mmCIF file of C-alpha atoms and ligand atoms in Angstrom:
data_model
loop_
_atom_site.group_PDB
_atom_site.id
_atom_site.type_symbol
_atom_site.label_atom_id
_atom_site.label_comp_id
_atom_site.label_asym_id
_atom_site.label_seq_id
_atom_site.Cartn_x
_atom_site.Cartn_y
_atom_site.Cartn_z
ATOM 1 C CA MET A 28 55.279 113.207 52.672
ATOM 2 C CA SER A 29 58.160 114.230 50.426
ATOM 3 C CA ILE A 30 61.637 112.832 50.817
ATOM 4 C CA PHE A 31 62.734 116.254 52.104
ATOM 5 C CA ASP A 32 60.024 116.139 54.839
ATOM 6 C CA LYS A 33 61.112 112.632 55.805
ATOM 7 C CA ILE A 34 64.723 113.723 56.212
ATOM 8 C CA THR A 35 63.863 116.812 58.317
ATOM 9 C CA ASP A 36 61.462 114.706 60.417
ATOM 10 C CA TRP A 37 64.225 112.190 61.052
ATOM 11 C CA MET A 38 66.636 115.012 61.914
ATOM 12 C CA ASP A 39 64.086 116.472 64.369
ATOM 13 C CA ARG A 40 63.660 113.154 66.180
ATOM 14 C CA ALA A 41 67.403 112.468 66.269
ATOM 15 C CA THR A 42 68.091 115.949 67.674
ATOM 16 C CA GLU A 43 65.348 115.608 70.298
ATOM 17 C CA ALA A 44 66.681 112.203 71.387
ATOM 18 C CA GLY A 45 70.194 113.635 71.683
ATOM 19 C CA VAL A 46 69.079 116.656 73.705
ATOM 20 C CA ARG A 47 67.007 114.462 76.027
ATOM 21 C CA SER A 48 69.957 112.145 76.562
ATOM 22 C CA VAL A 49 72.292 115.058 77.443
ATOM 23 C CA ALA A 50 69.647 116.606 79.715
ATOM 24 C CA HIS A 51 69.194 113.255 81.459
ATOM 25 C CA LYS A 52 72.916 112.817 82.049
ATOM 26 C CA SER A 53 73.713 116.379 83.121
ATOM 27 C CA GLY A 54 70.399 117.547 84.538
ATOM 28 C CA ARG A 55 69.831 118.780 88.080
ATOM 29 C CA ARG A 56 68.493 115.461 89.329
ATOM 30 C CA SER A 57 71.383 113.546 87.819
ATOM 31 C CA PHE A 58 73.816 116.047 89.357
ATOM 32 C CA LEU A 59 72.155 115.711 92.770
ATOM 33 C CA ALA A 60 72.236 111.916 92.506
ATOM 34 C CA ARG A 61 75.984 111.977 91.740
ATOM 35 C CA ALA A 62 76.688 114.536 94.482
ATOM 36 C CA GLY A 63 74.718 112.396 96.951
ATOM 37 C CA LEU A 64 76.726 109.320 95.999
ATOM 38 C CA GLY A 65 79.958 111.287 96.431
ATOM 39 C CA LEU A 66 78.911 112.530 99.878
ATOM 40 C CA VAL A 67 77.973 109.047 101.041
ATOM 41 C CA GLY A 68 81.324 107.737 99.763
ATOM 42 C CA ALA A 69 83.241 110.530 101.507
ATOM 43 C CA ALA A 70 81.417 109.824 104.778
ATOM 44 C CA VAL A 71 81.983 106.075 104.667
ATOM 45 C CA LEU A 72 85.634 106.062 103.510
ATOM 46 C CA PRO A 73 87.265 107.294 106.777
ATOM 47 C CA VAL A 74 85.584 104.618 108.878
ATOM 48 C CA LEU A 75 86.793 101.742 106.740
ATOM 49 C CA PRO A 76 89.501 99.778 108.584
ATOM 50 C CA PHE A 77 93.013 100.204 107.214
ATOM 51 C CA ASP A 78 96.539 99.351 108.309
ATOM 52 C CA ARG A 79 98.374 102.187 110.060
ATOM 53 C CA SER A 80 101.289 100.092 111.195
ATOM 54 C CA GLY A 81 103.456 101.342 108.345
ATOM 55 C CA SER A 82 105.230 98.027 108.528
ATOM 56 C CA GLY A 83 103.242 96.052 106.013
ATOM 57 C CA GLY A 84 101.655 93.990 108.764
ATOM 58 C CA ARG A 85 104.902 93.184 110.584
ATOM 59 C CA ALA A 86 105.084 93.856 114.321
ATOM 60 C CA PHE A 87 107.721 96.262 115.663
ATOM 61 C CA ALA A 88 110.937 94.209 115.910
ATOM 62 C CA ALA A 89 112.505 95.839 118.957
ATOM 63 C CA GLN A 90 116.141 95.707 120.045
ATOM 64 C CA THR A 91 117.628 96.946 123.340
ATOM 65 C CA SER A 92 121.264 97.745 122.524
ATOM 66 C CA ASP A 93 121.331 100.685 120.094
ATOM 67 C CA GLU A 94 119.332 103.747 121.125
ATOM 68 C CA TYR A 95 120.416 105.613 117.984
ATOM 69 C CA ALA A 96 118.487 103.245 115.726
ATOM 70 C CA CYS A 97 114.767 103.518 114.960
ATOM 71 C CA ASP A 98 114.087 99.958 116.115
ATOM 72 C CA TYR A 99 115.243 100.652 119.694
ATOM 73 C CA TRP A 100 112.419 99.286 121.853
ATOM 74 C CA ARG A 101 111.378 102.656 123.350
ATOM 75 C CA TYR A 102 110.657 104.065 119.896
ATOM 76 C CA CYS A 103 107.780 101.672 119.142
ATOM 77 C CA ALA A 104 105.361 104.588 118.606
ATOM 78 C CA LEU A 105 107.787 107.412 117.867
ATOM 79 C CA ASP A 106 107.125 109.553 114.818
ATOM 80 C CA GLY A 107 110.032 111.964 114.414
ATOM 81 C CA ASN A 108 113.786 112.611 114.647
ATOM 82 C CA LEU A 109 115.823 111.148 117.507
ATOM 83 C CA CYS A 110 117.060 113.914 119.836
ATOM 84 C CA ASN A 111 120.078 111.883 120.926
ATOM 85 C CA SER A 112 121.365 112.233 117.356
ATOM 86 C CA CYS A 113 120.751 115.986 117.417
ATOM 87 C CA GLY A 114 122.827 117.119 120.417
ATOM 88 C CA GLY A 115 120.374 115.995 123.105
ATOM 89 C CA THR A 116 119.830 112.650 124.828
ATOM 90 C CA LEU A 117 117.138 109.992 124.919
ATOM 91 C CA THR A 118 115.200 112.160 127.395
ATOM 92 C CA GLN A 119 116.646 115.683 127.062
ATOM 93 C CA CYS A 120 116.123 118.254 124.335
ATOM 94 C CA PRO A 121 119.170 119.625 122.510
ATOM 95 C CA PRO A 122 120.411 123.060 123.636
ATOM 96 C CA GLY A 123 118.355 125.916 122.209
ATOM 97 C CA SER A 124 115.142 123.871 121.993
ATOM 98 C CA GLU A 125 112.470 123.416 124.630
ATOM 99 C CA VAL A 126 110.362 120.395 125.479
ATOM 100 C CA SER A 127 106.751 120.365 124.209
ATOM 101 C CA LYS A 128 103.962 121.045 126.683
ATOM 102 C CA VAL A 129 101.865 118.195 125.277
ATOM 103 C CA SER A 130 102.955 114.744 124.173
ATOM 104 C CA TRP A 131 101.887 111.402 122.767
ATOM 105 C CA VAL A 132 102.133 108.476 125.197
ATOM 106 C CA GLY A 133 102.863 105.094 123.666
ATOM 107 C CA THR A 134 103.041 101.616 125.186
ATOM 108 C CA CYS A 135 106.176 99.654 124.291
ATOM 109 C CA THR A 136 107.232 96.160 125.306
ATOM 110 C CA ASN A 137 110.774 95.873 126.624
ATOM 111 C CA PRO A 138 112.121 92.604 125.188
ATOM 112 C CA THR A 139 114.510 92.226 128.152
ATOM 113 C CA ASP A 140 111.808 91.776 130.810
ATOM 114 C CA GLY A 141 108.731 91.359 128.591
ATOM 115 C CA LYS A 142 106.928 94.186 130.405
ATOM 116 C CA ASP A 143 104.900 96.965 128.778
ATOM 117 C CA TYR A 144 106.112 100.495 129.535
ATOM 118 C CA LEU A 145 104.401 103.841 129.024
ATOM 119 C CA VAL A 146 106.671 106.080 126.983
ATOM 120 C CA SER A 147 106.072 109.818 126.669
ATOM 121 C CA TYR A 148 107.151 111.150 123.274
ATOM 122 C CA ASN A 149 107.747 114.873 123.658
ATOM 123 C CA ASP A 150 108.803 116.990 120.734
ATOM 124 C CA CYS A 151 111.587 119.518 121.193
ATOM 125 C CA CYS A 152 110.528 122.894 119.884
ATOM 126 C CA GLY A 153 111.858 126.267 118.806
ATOM 127 C CA ARG A 154 114.576 125.183 116.375
ATOM 128 C CA SER A 155 114.416 124.128 112.774
ATOM 129 C CA GLU A 156 114.023 120.408 112.098
ATOM 130 C CA CYS A 157 117.123 118.390 112.962
ATOM 131 C CA ASP A 158 118.603 116.770 109.868
ATOM 132 C CA ASN A 159 121.236 114.731 111.703
ATOM 133 C CA SER A 160 118.885 111.916 112.672
ATOM 134 C CA PRO A 161 116.985 109.233 110.802
ATOM 135 C CA PHE A 162 113.289 110.083 110.718
ATOM 136 C CA CYS A 163 111.700 107.252 112.685
ATOM 137 C CA ASN A 164 108.072 106.331 112.128
ATOM 138 C CA SER A 165 106.779 103.469 114.255
ATOM 139 C CA ASN A 166 103.123 103.138 115.040
ATOM 140 C CA GLU A 167 102.539 100.459 117.686
ATOM 141 C CA ARG A 168 98.970 100.780 118.983
ATOM 142 C CA GLU A 169 98.490 103.999 117.038
ATOM 143 C CA ARG A 170 95.123 104.672 115.397
ATOM 144 C CA PRO A 171 94.117 106.760 112.362
ATOM 145 C CA GLY A 172 93.816 110.545 112.539
ATOM 146 C CA TYR A 173 90.041 110.590 113.043
ATOM 147 C CA ARG A 174 90.583 108.808 116.416
ATOM 148 C CA MET A 175 91.761 111.996 118.115
ATOM 149 C CA GLY A 176 94.253 111.316 120.888
ATOM 150 C CA LEU A 177 95.264 107.945 119.466
ATOM 151 C CA HIS A 178 97.212 109.327 116.541
ATOM 152 C CA ASN A 179 100.934 110.141 116.744
ATOM 153 C CA ASP A 180 101.631 111.936 113.467
ATOM 154 C CA ILE A 181 101.271 115.361 115.080
ATOM 155 C CA ASN A 182 103.537 118.300 115.852
ATOM 156 C CA TRP A 183 103.402 118.358 119.678
ATOM 157 C CA CYS A 184 104.944 121.846 119.704
ATOM 158 C CA MET A 185 101.444 123.166 118.996
ATOM 159 C CA ALA A 186 101.001 124.458 122.581
ATOM 160 C CA ASN A 187 104.455 126.025 122.858
ATOM 161 C CA ALA A 188 105.248 129.675 122.151
ATOM 162 C CA SER A 189 107.673 128.573 119.442
ATOM 163 C CA GLN A 190 106.111 125.803 117.369
ATOM 164 C CA GLY A 191 109.002 124.828 115.115
ATOM 165 C CA TYR A 192 109.657 121.081 115.377
ATOM 166 C CA HIS A 193 113.264 119.956 116.019
ATOM 167 C CA CYS A 194 113.268 116.353 117.317
ATOM 168 C CA THR A 195 111.555 113.931 119.715
ATOM 169 C CA VAL A 196 112.607 112.491 123.104
ATOM 170 C CA ALA A 197 111.300 109.243 124.611
ATOM 171 C CA ALA A 198 110.953 109.277 128.412
ATOM 172 C CA LEU A 199 109.657 106.334 130.462
ATOM 173 C CA VAL A 200 106.690 107.382 132.598
ATOM 174 C CA GLY A 201 105.531 104.071 134.074
ATOM 175 C CA ILE A 202 104.698 100.420 133.637
ATOM 176 C CA ALA A 203 101.437 99.567 131.894
ATOM 177 C CA GLU A 204 99.237 97.369 134.113
HETATM 178 N N1 ABN B 15 105.833 114.501 116.534
HETATM 179 C C1 ABN B 15 106.713 114.721 115.461
HETATM 180 C C2 ABN B 15 106.055 115.361 114.283
HETATM 181 C C3 ABN B 15 106.307 116.693 114.047
HETATM 182 C C4 ABN B 15 105.703 117.305 112.955
HETATM 183 C C5 ABN B 15 104.860 116.567 112.132
HETATM 184 C C6 ABN B 15 104.649 115.217 112.395
HETATM 185 C C7 ABN B 15 105.255 114.609 113.479
#
């Protein structure tokens, strides 16, 4: 075998090894294996437990004197603008907006009597978002989005004729037993 043959033989083997390596890494089976891994990961990720409190593990520190502040006790699961800072009251929508047909019901502890109250958070709809209020985002007893019905980060104007979100009211609907 001449030196020229040896070199071309070596080049052949090196090229074949390279092509096989690329085919192995980017072949159909390799692609399917990676896609399968991705699908399994995507399916498992949403069921992993994670903190939705938004408070870094701290409980909602409720106060009872200032209903214009996000930490007012009734707002323990309120996700939105306070209507009483937007021309309405704690329980009434501002003029020109209408109350949502559906709502999120939270359970908040009143520090004064220590009792748990059911609070209906209705959005007020049909006007552009109120920018005169702090945006409050408390999540007591809320659960992630895949637990439908236990998640509060939703525009409750969805069932109204006019779905523009303006602000949120917090009406007491009962005592939790
Ligand atoms: N419930 C208030 C709201 C409105 C739009 C989007 C998220 C939350």
